Tab-separated table of C-alpha atoms in Angstrom:
chain	number	residue	atom	x	y	z
A	70	GLN	CA	-11.192	79.117	98.612
A	71	GLN	CA	-13.996	79.822	101.037
A	72	PRO	CA	-17.313	81.039	99.612
A	73	VAL	CA	-18.130	84.703	100.133
A	74	GLN	CA	-21.234	85.590	102.101
A	75	SER	CA	-23.061	88.902	102.142
A	76	PRO	CA	-24.088	90.859	104.045
A	77	GLN	CA	-21.910	90.330	107.103
A	78	ALA	CA	-24.750	91.297	109.379
A	79	VAL	CA	-28.388	92.317	109.194
A	80	ILE	CA	-30.834	93.651	111.770
A	81	LEU	CA	-34.523	92.981	111.208
A	82	ARG	CA	-37.756	93.645	112.978
A	83	GLU	CA	-40.134	90.768	113.442
A	84	GLY	CA	-42.075	90.177	110.257
A	85	GLU	CA	-39.482	91.677	107.913
A	86	ASP	CA	-37.715	89.796	105.139
A	87	ALA	CA	-34.002	89.341	104.441
A	88	VAL	CA	-31.763	87.741	101.843
A	89	ILE	CA	-28.345	86.246	102.480
A	90	ASN	CA	-26.103	85.582	99.516
A	91	CYS	CA	-23.340	83.039	99.040
A	92	SER	CA	-20.923	83.193	96.104
A	93	SER	CA	-18.323	80.717	94.980
A	94	SER	CA	-15.318	81.164	92.684
A	95	LYS	CA	-15.752	77.584	91.490
A	96	ALA	CA	-18.590	75.592	89.967
A	97	LEU	CA	-20.877	74.213	92.643
A	98	TYR	CA	-21.941	70.638	93.201
A	99	SER	CA	-24.109	71.532	96.158
A	100	VAL	CA	-24.738	74.223	98.747
A	101	HIS	CA	-25.513	73.662	102.438
A	102	TRP	CA	-27.118	76.191	104.789
A	103	TYR	CA	-26.757	76.124	108.584
A	104	ARG	CA	-27.739	78.362	111.474
A	105	GLN	CA	-25.733	78.724	114.666
A	106	LYS	CA	-26.992	80.220	117.906
A	107	HIS	CA	-24.454	81.742	120.268
A	108	GLY	CA	-22.527	79.053	122.158
A	109	GLU	CA	-24.121	76.196	120.241
A	110	ALA	CA	-23.247	73.944	117.334
A	111	PRO	CA	-24.446	74.786	113.819
A	112	ILE	CA	-27.796	73.250	112.893
A	113	PHE	CA	-28.686	72.067	109.388
A	114	LEU	CA	-31.303	74.046	107.465
A	115	MET	CA	-31.206	72.723	103.912
A	116	ILE	CA	-29.123	71.429	101.023
A	117	LEU	CA	-29.435	72.448	97.408
A	118	LEU	CA	-28.057	70.047	94.847
A	119	LYS	CA	-26.840	70.803	91.371
A	120	GLY	CA	-29.800	70.564	89.057
A	121	GLY	CA	-32.206	70.537	91.974
A	122	GLU	CA	-35.141	72.769	92.743
A	123	GLN	CA	-35.504	75.585	95.202
A	124	LYS	CA	-35.876	74.264	98.728
A	125	GLY	CA	-37.995	75.542	101.546
A	126	HIS	CA	-38.356	74.989	105.251
A	127	ASP	CA	-41.222	76.808	106.939
A	128	LYS	CA	-40.630	80.453	105.963
A	129	ILE	CA	-36.974	79.976	105.144
A	130	SER	CA	-36.190	79.072	101.547
A	131	ALA	CA	-33.159	79.040	99.297
A	132	SER	CA	-32.262	79.155	95.643
A	133	PHE	CA	-29.280	77.866	93.701
A	134	ASN	CA	-28.029	79.561	90.551
A	135	GLU	CA	-25.535	77.200	88.946
A	136	LYS	CA	-24.504	79.597	86.182
A	137	LYS	CA	-23.699	82.389	88.602
A	138	GLN	CA	-22.188	79.966	91.138
A	139	GLN	CA	-24.381	81.492	93.801
A	140	SER	CA	-26.991	80.568	96.344
A	141	SER	CA	-29.345	82.796	98.287
A	142	LEU	CA	-31.187	82.162	101.550
A	143	TYR	CA	-34.518	83.933	102.023
A	144	LEU	CA	-35.870	84.699	105.483
A	145	THR	CA	-39.537	85.559	105.074
A	146	ALA	CA	-41.684	87.171	107.777
A	147	SER	CA	-38.818	86.775	110.238
A	148	GLN	CA	-39.404	85.530	113.759
A	149	LEU	CA	-37.335	86.135	116.888
A	150	SER	CA	-36.142	82.526	116.657
A	151	TYR	CA	-34.429	83.324	113.342
A	152	SER	CA	-31.687	85.237	115.157
A	153	GLY	CA	-28.265	83.653	114.854
A	154	THR	CA	-25.367	83.342	112.473
A	155	TYR	CA	-26.073	81.758	109.100
A	156	PHE	CA	-23.390	79.864	107.225
A	157	CYS	CA	-23.363	78.590	103.699
A	158	GLY	CA	-21.195	75.599	102.893
A	159	THR	CA	-20.148	74.778	99.369
A	160	VAL	CA	-19.071	71.558	97.704
A	161	THR	CA	-17.097	72.222	94.534
A	162	ASP	CA	-15.756	68.748	93.784
A	163	SER	CA	-16.439	65.139	94.667
A	164	TRP	CA	-13.320	64.678	96.769
A	165	GLY	CA	-14.718	65.728	100.098
A	166	LYS	CA	-14.123	69.406	100.791
A	167	LEU	CA	-17.087	71.223	102.268
A	168	GLN	CA	-16.056	74.841	102.762
A	169	PHE	CA	-18.002	77.370	104.783
A	170	GLY	CA	-18.317	81.106	104.405
A	171	ALA	CA	-17.502	83.562	107.181
A	172	GLY	CA	-21.149	83.765	108.214
A	173	THR	CA	-23.952	86.325	108.307
A	174	GLN	CA	-25.147	87.495	111.693
A	175	VAL	CA	-28.907	88.000	111.799
A	176	VAL	CA	-30.578	89.845	114.654
A	177	VAL	CA	-34.364	89.913	114.776
A	178	THR	CA	-35.836	92.457	117.184
A	179	PRO	CA	-39.380	92.693	118.555
B	180	GLU	CA	-30.084	59.098	120.443
B	181	ALA	CA	-28.296	59.909	117.181
B	182	GLN	CA	-25.383	62.158	117.953
B	183	VAL	CA	-21.800	63.237	117.435
B	184	THR	CA	-19.869	63.220	120.696
B	185	GLN	CA	-16.752	65.291	121.207
B	186	ASN	CA	-14.505	65.262	124.236
B	187	PRO	CA	-13.403	67.240	126.069
B	188	ARG	CA	-15.701	70.302	125.873
B	189	TYR	CA	-13.020	72.587	127.296
B	190	LEU	CA	-9.262	72.147	127.319
B	191	ILE	CA	-6.487	74.410	128.516
B	192	THR	CA	-2.963	73.258	127.769
B	193	VAL	CA	0.564	74.546	127.309
B	194	THR	CA	2.610	74.926	124.166
B	195	GLY	CA	4.122	71.684	122.947
B	196	LYS	CA	2.113	69.242	125.053
B	197	LYS	CA	0.513	66.678	122.759
B	198	LEU	CA	-3.249	66.364	122.971
B	199	THR	CA	-6.100	64.458	121.354
B	200	VAL	CA	-9.697	65.566	120.895
B	201	THR	CA	-11.976	62.604	120.419
B	202	CYS	CA	-14.984	62.443	118.099
B	203	SER	CA	-17.448	59.596	117.836
B	204	GLN	CA	-20.724	59.216	115.926
B	205	ASN	CA	-23.401	56.552	116.300
B	206	MET	CA	-25.215	57.087	112.989
B	207	ASN	CA	-23.089	54.838	110.775
B	208	HIS	CA	-21.993	57.888	108.793
B	209	GLU	CA	-19.347	57.539	106.125
B	210	TYR	CA	-18.252	61.184	106.026
B	211	MET	CA	-16.535	62.880	108.954
B	212	SER	CA	-14.774	66.196	109.206
B	213	TRP	CA	-13.049	68.588	111.606
B	214	TYR	CA	-13.514	72.361	111.569
B	215	ARG	CA	-12.095	75.204	113.576
B	216	GLN	CA	-14.098	78.326	114.203
B	217	ASP	CA	-12.483	81.698	114.797
B	218	PRO	CA	-14.224	85.098	114.999
B	219	GLY	CA	-14.789	86.602	111.570
B	220	LEU	CA	-13.421	83.571	109.735
B	221	GLY	CA	-16.348	81.194	109.937
B	222	LEU	CA	-15.765	77.448	109.937
B	223	ARG	CA	-12.541	76.348	108.318
B	224	GLN	CA	-12.037	72.714	107.406
B	225	ILE	CA	-9.003	71.006	108.907
B	226	TYR	CA	-9.319	67.418	107.701
B	227	TYR	CA	-12.071	65.271	106.280
B	228	SER	CA	-12.661	61.584	105.711
B	229	MET	CA	-14.961	60.279	102.994
B	230	ASN	CA	-14.811	56.784	104.525
B	231	VAL	CA	-12.395	54.662	106.557
B	232	GLU	CA	-10.085	54.349	103.567
B	233	VAL	CA	-9.984	57.975	102.436
B	234	THR	CA	-8.781	60.887	104.546
B	235	ASP	CA	-7.487	64.169	103.189
B	236	LYS	CA	-6.454	67.677	104.133
B	237	GLY	CA	-8.880	70.545	104.290
B	238	ASP	CA	-7.949	74.198	104.075
B	239	VAL	CA	-6.000	74.539	107.348
B	240	PRO	CA	-4.323	71.174	108.105
B	241	GLU	CA	-0.951	72.466	109.363
B	242	GLY	CA	-0.207	71.337	112.906
B	243	TYR	CA	-2.983	68.727	112.992
B	244	LYS	CA	-3.263	64.999	112.398
B	245	VAL	CA	-6.282	62.727	112.206
B	246	SER	CA	-6.948	59.026	112.223
B	247	ARG	CA	-9.899	56.974	110.869
B	248	LYS	CA	-9.242	53.416	111.952
B	249	GLU	CA	-12.930	52.659	112.312
B	250	LYS	CA	-16.062	54.222	110.892
B	251	ARG	CA	-17.418	55.737	114.095
B	252	ASN	CA	-14.291	57.493	115.417
B	253	PHE	CA	-12.285	60.375	114.020
B	254	PRO	CA	-9.861	61.824	116.596
B	255	LEU	CA	-8.014	65.100	116.064
B	256	ILE	CA	-4.402	65.083	117.225
B	257	LEU	CA	-2.226	68.106	117.972
B	258	GLU	CA	1.328	66.785	118.272
B	259	SER	CA	2.845	70.074	119.427
B	260	PRO	CA	0.120	72.660	120.073
B	261	SER	CA	0.900	76.336	119.661
B	262	PRO	CA	-1.040	79.437	120.798
B	263	ASN	CA	-2.338	80.052	117.250
B	264	GLN	CA	-4.292	76.809	117.575
B	265	THR	CA	-6.421	78.340	120.306
B	266	SER	CA	-9.894	78.035	118.831
B	267	LEU	CA	-13.308	76.396	118.952
B	268	TYR	CA	-13.247	73.009	117.239
B	269	PHE	CA	-16.187	71.114	115.774
B	270	CYS	CA	-16.387	67.568	114.587
B	271	ALA	CA	-19.144	66.761	112.099
B	272	SER	CA	-20.458	63.709	110.283
B	273	SER	CA	-22.929	62.863	107.531
B	274	LEU	CA	-24.039	59.964	105.374
B	275	SER	CA	-22.351	61.526	102.370
B	276	LEU	CA	-20.968	64.827	101.153
B	277	ASN	CA	-24.428	65.854	99.962
B	278	SER	CA	-26.265	64.943	103.140
B	279	PRO	CA	-26.875	67.088	106.235
B	280	LEU	CA	-23.876	67.530	108.494
B	281	HIS	CA	-24.406	66.690	112.163
B	282	PHE	CA	-22.100	68.657	114.437
B	283	GLY	CA	-20.715	67.783	117.828
B	284	ASN	CA	-21.059	70.285	120.674
B	285	GLY	CA	-17.593	71.687	120.147
B	286	THR	CA	-14.299	71.744	122.011
B	287	ARG	CA	-12.919	75.057	123.185
B	288	LEU	CA	-9.139	74.770	123.213
B	289	THR	CA	-6.787	77.281	124.790
B	290	VAL	CA	-3.041	76.899	124.285
B	291	THR	CA	-0.885	79.084	126.529
């Protein structure tokens, strides 16, 4: 079953913060985060591994709550370049499935 | 340049005419996977391959076949395409399941 992302969409002004959540119905081995611009392929942001620490990339960071089977992506002091659709991908076993959520569309306005 | 190459980028075909979408990576990656992307549904996994010996179904494998005869190539085969297979397809590869996925540029398929 695909992970559930929320919200579906968010509109921000430059400099504002946002949180995107990703929930799984199964225990998580790892969580991937990607961003996709319109008409392009998804681009890797970060991976959080079971038992690992919170990751960060510039002003984008993420957390992984194993007990709640959730991950959250934090967009801090958003920039125009943060606009796009964000996908979480979850790995719930070691057999090879990497399932993505439906995506969260982020629009950052001047 | 390290990359995942998909061909063709665009394809229009008719119902029932067999087609193959090729995918090749030059990064010596073990893991390869195919996804389809439809509005509102995100990326849904069709097939994946952990290595040349292990290939398995994803969440939406019906109507598709794959082949992993060598590490670098992972073609997607539609034996008898139908209009509900009209979609944007992405091939992706990574060193392992817990490594970053590298995506190809996508193939936009239209089946009439």
